[in-house]
XYZ file of C-alpha atoms in Angstrom:
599
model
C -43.173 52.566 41.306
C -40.716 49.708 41.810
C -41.506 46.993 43.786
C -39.035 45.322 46.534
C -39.317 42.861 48.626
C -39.417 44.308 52.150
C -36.664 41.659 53.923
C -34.393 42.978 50.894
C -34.765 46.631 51.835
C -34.687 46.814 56.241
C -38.282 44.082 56.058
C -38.716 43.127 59.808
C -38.358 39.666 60.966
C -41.299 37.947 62.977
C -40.606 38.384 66.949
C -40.496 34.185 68.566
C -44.470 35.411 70.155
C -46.829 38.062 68.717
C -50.123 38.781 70.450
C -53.256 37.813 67.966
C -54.064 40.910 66.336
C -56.890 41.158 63.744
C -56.956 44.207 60.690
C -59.754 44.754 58.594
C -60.630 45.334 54.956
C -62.593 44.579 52.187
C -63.179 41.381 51.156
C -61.782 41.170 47.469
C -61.476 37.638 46.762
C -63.164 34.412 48.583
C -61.720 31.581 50.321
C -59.290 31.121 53.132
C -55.734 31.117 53.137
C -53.397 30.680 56.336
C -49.273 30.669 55.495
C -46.085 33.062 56.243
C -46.400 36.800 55.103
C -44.148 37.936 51.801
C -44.138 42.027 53.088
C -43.776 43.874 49.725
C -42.506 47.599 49.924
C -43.060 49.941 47.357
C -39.745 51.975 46.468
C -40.312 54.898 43.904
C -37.300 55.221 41.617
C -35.818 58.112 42.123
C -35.246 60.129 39.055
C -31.581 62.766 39.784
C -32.293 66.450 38.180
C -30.906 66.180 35.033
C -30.806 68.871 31.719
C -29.462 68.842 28.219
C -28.310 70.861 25.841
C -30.064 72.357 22.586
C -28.821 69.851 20.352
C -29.795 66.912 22.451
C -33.652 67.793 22.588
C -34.508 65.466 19.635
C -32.579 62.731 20.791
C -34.756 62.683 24.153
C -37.689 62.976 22.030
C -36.395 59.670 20.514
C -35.697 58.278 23.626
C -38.923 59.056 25.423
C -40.949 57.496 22.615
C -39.061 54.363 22.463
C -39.376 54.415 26.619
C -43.259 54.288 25.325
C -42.974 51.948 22.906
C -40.914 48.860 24.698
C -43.421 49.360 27.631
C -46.036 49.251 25.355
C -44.958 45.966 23.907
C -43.953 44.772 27.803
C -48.013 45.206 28.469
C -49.129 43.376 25.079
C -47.460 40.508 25.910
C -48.358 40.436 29.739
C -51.745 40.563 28.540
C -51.440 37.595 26.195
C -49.919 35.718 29.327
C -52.865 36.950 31.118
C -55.570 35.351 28.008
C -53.763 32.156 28.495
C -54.332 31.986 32.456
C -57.550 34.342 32.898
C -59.637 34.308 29.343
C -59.050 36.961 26.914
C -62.428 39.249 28.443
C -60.480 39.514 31.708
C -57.104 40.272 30.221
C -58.588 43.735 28.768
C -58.047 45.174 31.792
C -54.325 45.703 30.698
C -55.736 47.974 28.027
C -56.247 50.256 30.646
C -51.922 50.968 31.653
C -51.967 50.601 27.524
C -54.358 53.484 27.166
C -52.175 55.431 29.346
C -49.412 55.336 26.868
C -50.940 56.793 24.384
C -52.400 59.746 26.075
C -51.671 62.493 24.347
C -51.793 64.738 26.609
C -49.360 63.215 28.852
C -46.769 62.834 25.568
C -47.538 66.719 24.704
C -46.476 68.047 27.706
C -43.679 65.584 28.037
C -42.479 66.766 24.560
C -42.927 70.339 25.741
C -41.445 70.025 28.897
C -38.613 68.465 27.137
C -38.625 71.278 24.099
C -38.989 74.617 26.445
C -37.110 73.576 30.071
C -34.968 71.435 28.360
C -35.410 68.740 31.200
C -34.059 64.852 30.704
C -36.764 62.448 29.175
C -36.484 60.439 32.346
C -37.060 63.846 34.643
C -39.824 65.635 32.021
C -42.142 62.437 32.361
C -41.677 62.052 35.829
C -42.645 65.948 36.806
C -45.741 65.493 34.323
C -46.922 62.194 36.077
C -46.222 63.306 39.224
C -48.475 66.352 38.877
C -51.459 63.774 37.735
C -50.841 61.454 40.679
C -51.297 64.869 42.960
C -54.280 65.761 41.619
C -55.726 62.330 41.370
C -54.840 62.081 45.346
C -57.136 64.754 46.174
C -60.204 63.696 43.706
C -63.346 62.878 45.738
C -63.944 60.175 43.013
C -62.919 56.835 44.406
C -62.203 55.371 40.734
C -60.111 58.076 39.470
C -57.879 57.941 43.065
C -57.858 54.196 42.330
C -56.100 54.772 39.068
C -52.937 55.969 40.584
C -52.436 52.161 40.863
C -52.399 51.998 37.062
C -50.523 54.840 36.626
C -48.100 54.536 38.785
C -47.250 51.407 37.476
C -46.684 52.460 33.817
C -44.360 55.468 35.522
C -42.335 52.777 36.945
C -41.761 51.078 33.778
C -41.703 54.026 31.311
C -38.612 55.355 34.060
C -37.017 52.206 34.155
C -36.066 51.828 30.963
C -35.154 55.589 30.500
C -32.806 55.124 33.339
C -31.707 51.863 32.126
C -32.616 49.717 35.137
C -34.583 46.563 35.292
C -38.204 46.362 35.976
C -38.440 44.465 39.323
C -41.204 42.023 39.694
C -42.176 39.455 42.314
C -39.376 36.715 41.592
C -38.588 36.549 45.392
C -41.817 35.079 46.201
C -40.346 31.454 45.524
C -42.365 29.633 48.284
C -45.839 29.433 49.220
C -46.971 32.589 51.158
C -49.300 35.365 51.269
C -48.498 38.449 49.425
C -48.707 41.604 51.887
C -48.130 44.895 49.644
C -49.520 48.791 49.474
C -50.629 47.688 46.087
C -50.417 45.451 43.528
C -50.982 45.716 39.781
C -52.701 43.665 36.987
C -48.953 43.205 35.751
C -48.042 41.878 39.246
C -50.269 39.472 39.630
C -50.259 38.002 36.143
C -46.408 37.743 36.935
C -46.821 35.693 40.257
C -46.408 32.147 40.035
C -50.046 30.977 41.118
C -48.974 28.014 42.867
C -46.755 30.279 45.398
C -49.423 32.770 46.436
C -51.330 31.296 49.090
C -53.175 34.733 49.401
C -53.368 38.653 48.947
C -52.931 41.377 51.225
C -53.337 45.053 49.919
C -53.358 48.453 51.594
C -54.853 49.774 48.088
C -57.634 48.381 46.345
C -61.918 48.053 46.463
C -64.118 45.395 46.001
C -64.125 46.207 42.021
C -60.358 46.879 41.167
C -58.443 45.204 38.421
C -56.687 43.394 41.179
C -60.078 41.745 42.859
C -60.740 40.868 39.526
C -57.667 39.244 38.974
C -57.655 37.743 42.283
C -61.426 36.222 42.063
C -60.566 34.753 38.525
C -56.971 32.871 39.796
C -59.021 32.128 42.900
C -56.640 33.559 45.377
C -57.784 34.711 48.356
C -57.481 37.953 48.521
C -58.684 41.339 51.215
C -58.209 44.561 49.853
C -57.935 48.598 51.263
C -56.213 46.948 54.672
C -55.132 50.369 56.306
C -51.309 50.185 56.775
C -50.772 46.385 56.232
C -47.285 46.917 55.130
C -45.888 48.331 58.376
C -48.256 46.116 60.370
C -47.753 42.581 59.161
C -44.488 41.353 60.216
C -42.307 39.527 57.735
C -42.569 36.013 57.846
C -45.596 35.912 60.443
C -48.288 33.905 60.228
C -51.489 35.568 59.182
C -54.843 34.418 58.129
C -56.670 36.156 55.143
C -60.351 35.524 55.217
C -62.073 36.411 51.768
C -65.339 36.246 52.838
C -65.480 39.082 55.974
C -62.467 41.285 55.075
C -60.254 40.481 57.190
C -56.742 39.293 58.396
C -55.986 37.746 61.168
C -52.004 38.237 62.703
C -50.569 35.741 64.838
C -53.854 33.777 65.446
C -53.900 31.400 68.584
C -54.763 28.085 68.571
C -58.803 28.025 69.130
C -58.867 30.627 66.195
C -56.301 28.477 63.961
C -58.364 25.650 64.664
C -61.707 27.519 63.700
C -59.805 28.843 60.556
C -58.102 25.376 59.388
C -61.636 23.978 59.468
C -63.161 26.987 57.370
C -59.947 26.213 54.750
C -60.697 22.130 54.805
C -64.362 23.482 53.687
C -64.296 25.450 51.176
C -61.304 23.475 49.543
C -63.936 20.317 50.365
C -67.394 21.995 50.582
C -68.847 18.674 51.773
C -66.671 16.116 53.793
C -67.545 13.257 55.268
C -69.509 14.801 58.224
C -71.746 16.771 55.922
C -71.798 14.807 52.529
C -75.228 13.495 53.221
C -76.368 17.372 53.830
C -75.546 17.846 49.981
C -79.013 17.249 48.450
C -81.012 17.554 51.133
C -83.638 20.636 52.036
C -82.649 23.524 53.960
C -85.267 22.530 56.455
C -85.145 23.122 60.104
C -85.854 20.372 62.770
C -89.105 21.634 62.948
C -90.012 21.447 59.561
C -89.696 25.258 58.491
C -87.793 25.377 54.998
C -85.598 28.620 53.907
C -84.648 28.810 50.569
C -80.496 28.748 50.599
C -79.103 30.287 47.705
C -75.287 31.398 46.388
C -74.104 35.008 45.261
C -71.753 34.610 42.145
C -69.567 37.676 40.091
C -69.377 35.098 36.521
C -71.381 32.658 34.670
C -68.478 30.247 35.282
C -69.334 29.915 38.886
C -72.782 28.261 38.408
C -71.008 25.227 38.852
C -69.422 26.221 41.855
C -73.234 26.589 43.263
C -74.309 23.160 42.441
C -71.334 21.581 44.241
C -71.935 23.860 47.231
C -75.659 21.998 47.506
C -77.435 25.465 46.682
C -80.232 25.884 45.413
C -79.541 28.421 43.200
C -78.154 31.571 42.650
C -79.260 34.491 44.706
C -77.156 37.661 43.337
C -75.635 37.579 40.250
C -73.617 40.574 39.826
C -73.747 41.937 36.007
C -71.954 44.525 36.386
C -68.643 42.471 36.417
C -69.502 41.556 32.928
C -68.752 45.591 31.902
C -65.653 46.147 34.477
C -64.258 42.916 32.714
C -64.572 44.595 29.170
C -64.613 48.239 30.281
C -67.509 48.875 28.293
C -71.287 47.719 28.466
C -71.453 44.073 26.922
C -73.714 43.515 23.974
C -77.235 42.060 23.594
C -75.502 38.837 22.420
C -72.959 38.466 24.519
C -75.333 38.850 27.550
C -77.423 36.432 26.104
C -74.505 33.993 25.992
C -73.905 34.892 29.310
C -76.816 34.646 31.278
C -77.863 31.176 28.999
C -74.718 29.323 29.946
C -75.445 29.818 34.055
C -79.439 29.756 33.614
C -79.086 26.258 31.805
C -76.047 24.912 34.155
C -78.551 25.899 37.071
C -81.733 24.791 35.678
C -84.740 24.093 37.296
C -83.061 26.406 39.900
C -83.174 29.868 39.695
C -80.793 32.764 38.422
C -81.406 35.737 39.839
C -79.757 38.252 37.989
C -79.208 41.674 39.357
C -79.282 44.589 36.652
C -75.877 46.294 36.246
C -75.066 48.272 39.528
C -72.389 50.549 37.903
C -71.584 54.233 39.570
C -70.201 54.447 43.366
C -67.082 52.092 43.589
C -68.402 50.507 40.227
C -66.874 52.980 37.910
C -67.832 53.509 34.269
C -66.754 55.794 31.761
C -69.645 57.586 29.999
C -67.533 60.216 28.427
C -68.577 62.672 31.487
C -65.506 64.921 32.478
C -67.625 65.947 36.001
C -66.228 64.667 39.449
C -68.760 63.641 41.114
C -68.163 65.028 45.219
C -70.003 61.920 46.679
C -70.523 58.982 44.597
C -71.604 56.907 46.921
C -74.582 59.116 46.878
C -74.772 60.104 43.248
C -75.184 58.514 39.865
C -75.394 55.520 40.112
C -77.415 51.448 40.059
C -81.346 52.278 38.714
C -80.437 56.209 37.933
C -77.950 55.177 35.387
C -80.071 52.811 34.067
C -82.528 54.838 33.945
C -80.941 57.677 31.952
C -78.928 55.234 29.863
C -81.875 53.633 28.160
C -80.320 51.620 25.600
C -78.188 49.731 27.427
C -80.388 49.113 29.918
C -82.900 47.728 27.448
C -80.105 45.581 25.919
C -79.858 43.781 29.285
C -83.612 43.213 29.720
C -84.156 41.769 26.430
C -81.041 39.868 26.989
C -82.271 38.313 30.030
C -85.795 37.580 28.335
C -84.413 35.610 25.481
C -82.227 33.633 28.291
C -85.238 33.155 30.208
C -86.665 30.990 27.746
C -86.859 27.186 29.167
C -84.937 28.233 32.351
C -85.522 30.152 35.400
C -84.330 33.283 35.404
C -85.654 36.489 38.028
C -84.474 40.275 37.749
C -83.847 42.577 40.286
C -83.645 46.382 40.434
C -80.860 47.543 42.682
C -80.645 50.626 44.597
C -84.888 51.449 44.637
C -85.793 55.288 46.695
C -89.136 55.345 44.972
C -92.188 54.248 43.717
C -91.235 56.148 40.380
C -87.935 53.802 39.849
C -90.092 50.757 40.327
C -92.548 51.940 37.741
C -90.471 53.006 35.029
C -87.863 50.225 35.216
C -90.827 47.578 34.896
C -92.162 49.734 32.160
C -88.636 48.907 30.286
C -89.207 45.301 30.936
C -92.538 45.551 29.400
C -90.989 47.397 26.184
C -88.097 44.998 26.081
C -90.298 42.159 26.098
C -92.890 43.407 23.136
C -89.362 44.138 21.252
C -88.090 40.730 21.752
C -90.939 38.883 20.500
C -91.227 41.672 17.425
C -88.012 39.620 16.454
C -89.601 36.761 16.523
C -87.460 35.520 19.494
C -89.077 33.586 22.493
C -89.067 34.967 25.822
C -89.360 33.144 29.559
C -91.385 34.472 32.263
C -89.446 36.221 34.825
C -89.796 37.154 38.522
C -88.998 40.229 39.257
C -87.552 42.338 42.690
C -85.539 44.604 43.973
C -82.821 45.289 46.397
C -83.789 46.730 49.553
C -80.447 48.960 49.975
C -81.545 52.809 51.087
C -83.934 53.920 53.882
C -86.046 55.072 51.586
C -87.090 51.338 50.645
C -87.383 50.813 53.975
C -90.086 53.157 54.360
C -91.648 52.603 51.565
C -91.511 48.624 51.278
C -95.506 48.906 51.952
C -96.242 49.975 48.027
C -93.065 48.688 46.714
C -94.322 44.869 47.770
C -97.492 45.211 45.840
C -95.256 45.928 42.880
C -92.664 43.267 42.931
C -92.429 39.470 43.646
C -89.786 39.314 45.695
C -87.486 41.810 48.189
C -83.834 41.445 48.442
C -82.011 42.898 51.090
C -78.236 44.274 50.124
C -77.488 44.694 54.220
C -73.605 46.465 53.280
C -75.457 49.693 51.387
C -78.129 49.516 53.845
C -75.688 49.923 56.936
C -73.816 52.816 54.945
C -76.755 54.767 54.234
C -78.930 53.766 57.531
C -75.558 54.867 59.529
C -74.395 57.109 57.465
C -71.143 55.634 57.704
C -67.976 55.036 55.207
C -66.415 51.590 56.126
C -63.935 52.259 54.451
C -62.910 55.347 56.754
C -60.635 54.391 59.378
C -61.789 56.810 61.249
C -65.532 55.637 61.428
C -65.112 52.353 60.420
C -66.179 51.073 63.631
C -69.367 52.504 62.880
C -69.910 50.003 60.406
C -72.523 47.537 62.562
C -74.222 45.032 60.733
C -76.250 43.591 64.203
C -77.113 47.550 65.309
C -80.732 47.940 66.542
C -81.272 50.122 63.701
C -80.307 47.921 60.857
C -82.320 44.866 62.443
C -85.164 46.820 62.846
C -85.098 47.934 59.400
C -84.722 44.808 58.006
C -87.718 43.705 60.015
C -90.449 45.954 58.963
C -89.770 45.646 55.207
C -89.740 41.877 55.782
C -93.563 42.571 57.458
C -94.331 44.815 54.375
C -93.171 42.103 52.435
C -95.282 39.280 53.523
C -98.598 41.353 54.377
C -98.625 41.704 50.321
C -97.508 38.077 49.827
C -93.843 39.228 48.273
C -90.773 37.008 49.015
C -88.161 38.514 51.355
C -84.533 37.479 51.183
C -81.479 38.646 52.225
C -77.952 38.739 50.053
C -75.188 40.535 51.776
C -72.597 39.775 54.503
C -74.763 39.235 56.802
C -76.322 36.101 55.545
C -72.925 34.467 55.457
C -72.729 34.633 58.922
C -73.993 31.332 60.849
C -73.764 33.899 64.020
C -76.855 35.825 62.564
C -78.629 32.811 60.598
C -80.704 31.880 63.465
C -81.899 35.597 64.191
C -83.142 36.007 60.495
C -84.626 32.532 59.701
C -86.799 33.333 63.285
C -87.579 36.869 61.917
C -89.133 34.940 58.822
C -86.657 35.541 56.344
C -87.592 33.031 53.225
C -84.197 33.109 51.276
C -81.032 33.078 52.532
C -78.069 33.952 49.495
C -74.028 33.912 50.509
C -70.964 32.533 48.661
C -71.020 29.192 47.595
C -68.358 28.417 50.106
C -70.051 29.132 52.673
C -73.121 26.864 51.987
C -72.325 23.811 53.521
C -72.148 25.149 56.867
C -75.166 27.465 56.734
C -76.938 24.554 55.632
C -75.703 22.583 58.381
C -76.715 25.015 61.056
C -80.551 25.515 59.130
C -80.907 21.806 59.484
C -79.862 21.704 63.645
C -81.862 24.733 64.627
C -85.622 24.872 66.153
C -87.880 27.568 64.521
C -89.611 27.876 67.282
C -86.771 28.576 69.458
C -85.156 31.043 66.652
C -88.520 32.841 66.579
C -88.069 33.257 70.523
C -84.654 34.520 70.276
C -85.818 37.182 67.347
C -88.464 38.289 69.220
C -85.719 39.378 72.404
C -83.178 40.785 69.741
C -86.112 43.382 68.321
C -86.518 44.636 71.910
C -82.831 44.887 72.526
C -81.533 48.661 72.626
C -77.797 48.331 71.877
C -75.475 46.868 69.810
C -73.708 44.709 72.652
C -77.278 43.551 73.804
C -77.960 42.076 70.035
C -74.203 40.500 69.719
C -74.356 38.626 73.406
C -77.910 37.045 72.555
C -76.762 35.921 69.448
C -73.458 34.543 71.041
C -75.321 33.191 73.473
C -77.891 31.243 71.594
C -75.124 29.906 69.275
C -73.039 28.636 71.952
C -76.410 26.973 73.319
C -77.618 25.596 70.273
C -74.430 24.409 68.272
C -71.400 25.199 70.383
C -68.631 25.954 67.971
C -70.114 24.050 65.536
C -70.289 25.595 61.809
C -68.409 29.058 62.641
């Protein structure tokens, strides 16, 4: 696919007034970023019908492989450009367009196509690629529909020079703005001059695609899977991209630019003036109730992100980034390296390190060739640990040895049953005995699990006698609770983090929770959200874990509000029947309590 610039190919101007408008998406990459929108189309070459005669069949045999091997040698060097700016672990994700080029049986039936129809290089590997891109389309599996990015982009390439035309890139973008495109590769963004891209806008993409990745790394704002962004987005309109909820904001008016230019002077300055004697104080209400405030992180390199942000920890650390970095499970070692270098950065505070969630949107390659119809629902967090042993083992022991002189805690993700619980700690127990067989030292860790599925809802009674501490992952538990695919269109609306249903649930595995003396926090989007921090430190919440960005202000808003009075206002939300009865008495108490203070 070749890239253009959509004001070079019929792009559309910004009208002189555009109503605020609002889209939503995923969030890829935190951070705010406000600025004029670069539209990118996507243009597919197209490739004229073209045949040859007998004698010519070796010579486009020559030609194809040569196609191969100058894009080959493009995508080495774009990933040494990438080790230079990303680290060389990050990089490897150009391996995957790499690996693509040497399928064989994409150059077989090239060849063949080539040998029997006699058919043009240019138009053989088209047909064949096209045919994969079909049947990719209509796979169930999110990861294999996501690779059409990749592939797509190596058919642009591997066409381009067959046809003798120039690979187009992102050149245009020679002033600071947000990229808007249907998608954007690894070889895009590596391309981009950093200081120019204010933020990223992509129809295509999920949380865990090469280009979040890429995006999280640079530290580029970026939201992802934004339903027809392209035709939406006006060229040259101002838009704001919000990182942390997913979406992006068109036209904004003055009261939101104001609430969004004060979100951007934050994160880029997590403590100014106002709040820069917050920094080292408690999380302590004016009451004298404290809430443990912690930070989610994706890398070891953002430990130092959490100290700045006046955490007190790390809440989430998400492991599985360290395999969809390498495309492959990390070893023993390099965990260790890992988890050591944020444990001792962090230290006394704790790591809480979350046991690789792979399966869903995380894709792995195990060497299965089955589809699965519903991965959401299928293999996936504890039941691949589970079944892949070793590995899983690796982790534990890896997270042991790390534990040593630091303070480390573990956490099972994705828990239905007692059974999970048991075995999983049973690992932990045989990791540990194997560890100190070595001759190695271990630390003590806590452990816990994510409270994700209705089923650990309901059964958050004997889990809590099991664990020391729950963990509530509110973005799987609104999926499954409403059975609902956010990333539907069509039901996206569905998607209700303050619904009766989901606050309820939360509450009676938070009771569970403290009748057996087990810690109860909460980690997803929700607990960014200053909007819902009063409701869950008056439900009792004890930790509270978000993206170091947005720290400063929940810590802000902790140390303003009343316990007492955010016990009275949880007590009217868990008798309120709809979702319009929770959002108003949340507004409402806000706008009471702190005005527009912190949002």
């Amino acid at each position: 696919m070749v890239s253009v610039p959509a004001h070079s190919g019929g792009g559309r101007r910004t009208p002189t007034r555009l109503p605020e408008s609002v889209l939503r998406g995923f969030p890829g990459a935190p951070g705010i970023a406000i600025g004029p929108a670069f539209v990118f189309a996507a243009k597919t070459p197209h490739v004229p019908a073209r045949t040859i005669a007998n004698k010519k069949i070796e010579n486009e045999k020559k030609r194809f492989a040569e196609a191969l091997a100058i894009t080959r040698q493009e995508l080495s060097v774009l990933k040494e450009r990438a080790g230079d700016m990303i680290g060389d672990n990050l990089a490897r994700i150009f391996d995957a367009q790499i690996l693509i080029l040497s399928d064989p049986e994409i150059d077989s039936t090239v060849r063949e196509e080539i040998e029997k129809k006699k058919s043009a290089a240019e138009c053989a590997f088209d047909r064949v690629v096209q045919g994969t891109l079909t049947k990719l389309s209509a796979s169930p599996d999110a990861y294999l529909r996501g690779m059409r990015q990749e592939i797509e982009a190596v058919h642009a390439r591997v066409i381009n020079h067959l046809l003798g035309l120039p690979t187009m890139g992102l050149g245009d973008l020679a002033e600071p703005s947000i990229l808007v495109a249907t998608s954007l590769t690894p070889s895009d963004v590596v391309g981009l001059k950093k200081e120019n891209v204010l933020g990223i806008v992509s129809e295509i993409g999920g949380q865990t695609s090469h280009t979040t990745l890429l995006a999280k790394s640079l530290r580029i704002p970026a939201v992802v899977g934004v339903a027809n962004a392209v035709s939406k987005i006006p060229l040259g309109a101002r838009i704001v991209v919000d990182g942390h909820s997913g979406s992006v904001t068109i036209a904004p008016d003055a009261e939101t630019l104001e609430v969004y230019d004060r979100k951007q002077r934050e994160a880029i300055v997590p403590w100014p003036k106002k709040l820069a004697a917050l920094r080292d104080l408690p999380a302590e209400t004016v009451d004298g109730h404290s809430v443990e405030l912690l930070a989610n992180i994706d890398m070891a390199a953002e430990a130092e992100d959490v100290l700045a942000a006046g955490a007190g920890g790390v809440g989430l650390y998400r492991t599985e980034y360290l395999f969809l970095r390498q495309g492959r499970y990390p070893t023993e070692h390099e965990q260790y390296k890992t988890y050591l270098e944020a444990a001792q950065v962090l230290a006394p505070r704790p790591l809480t390190i979350r046991t690789f969630d792979l399966g869903g949107d995380k894709y792995f390659d195990d060497g299965r060739s089955a589809v699965e119809q519903n991965p959401a629902l299928g293999w996936r967090a504890i039941r691949v640990s589970l079944q892949k042993k070793a590995p899983f083992k690796a982790q534990l022991r890896a997270l042991l040895r790390a534990a040593a002189g630091t303070n480390i805690r573990v956490m099972f993700p994705m828990i239905v049953s007692v059974e999970e619980v048991s075995e999983a700690l049973l690992l932990l127990d045989e990791a540990c005995r194997e560890v100190c067989a070595r001759g190695d030292e271990v630390g003590e860790v806590q452990v816990g699990l994510m409270i994700e599925t209705p089923a650990a809802v309901w059964l958050a009674e004997p889990l809590a006698k099991m664990v020391d501490f729950f963990s509530v992952g509110t973005n799987d538990l609104i999926q499954y609770t409403m059975a609902v695919d956010r990333g539907n269109p069509r039901v996206a609306h569905l998607f209700q983090q303050f619904h009766p249903a989901i606050i309820h649930s939360i509450a009676h595995a938070l009771e569970c929770a403290h009748r057996n003396e087990t810690r109860f926090a909460v980690c997803g989007e929700i607990a960014s959200e200053p909007l819902a921090l009063p409701l869950l430190i008056g439900m009792g919440v004890d930790q509270l874990s978000a993206h170091p960005t947005v720290v400063p202000r929940l810590k802000a808003v902790v140390r303003e509000l009343s316990f007492a009075e955010a016990k009275k206002l949880a007590r009217k939300v868990l008798h309120a029947e709809t979702v319009t009865d929770v959002d108003n008495l949340l507004a409402e108490f806000y706008r009471d309590h702190f005005g527009q203070r912190w949002r």
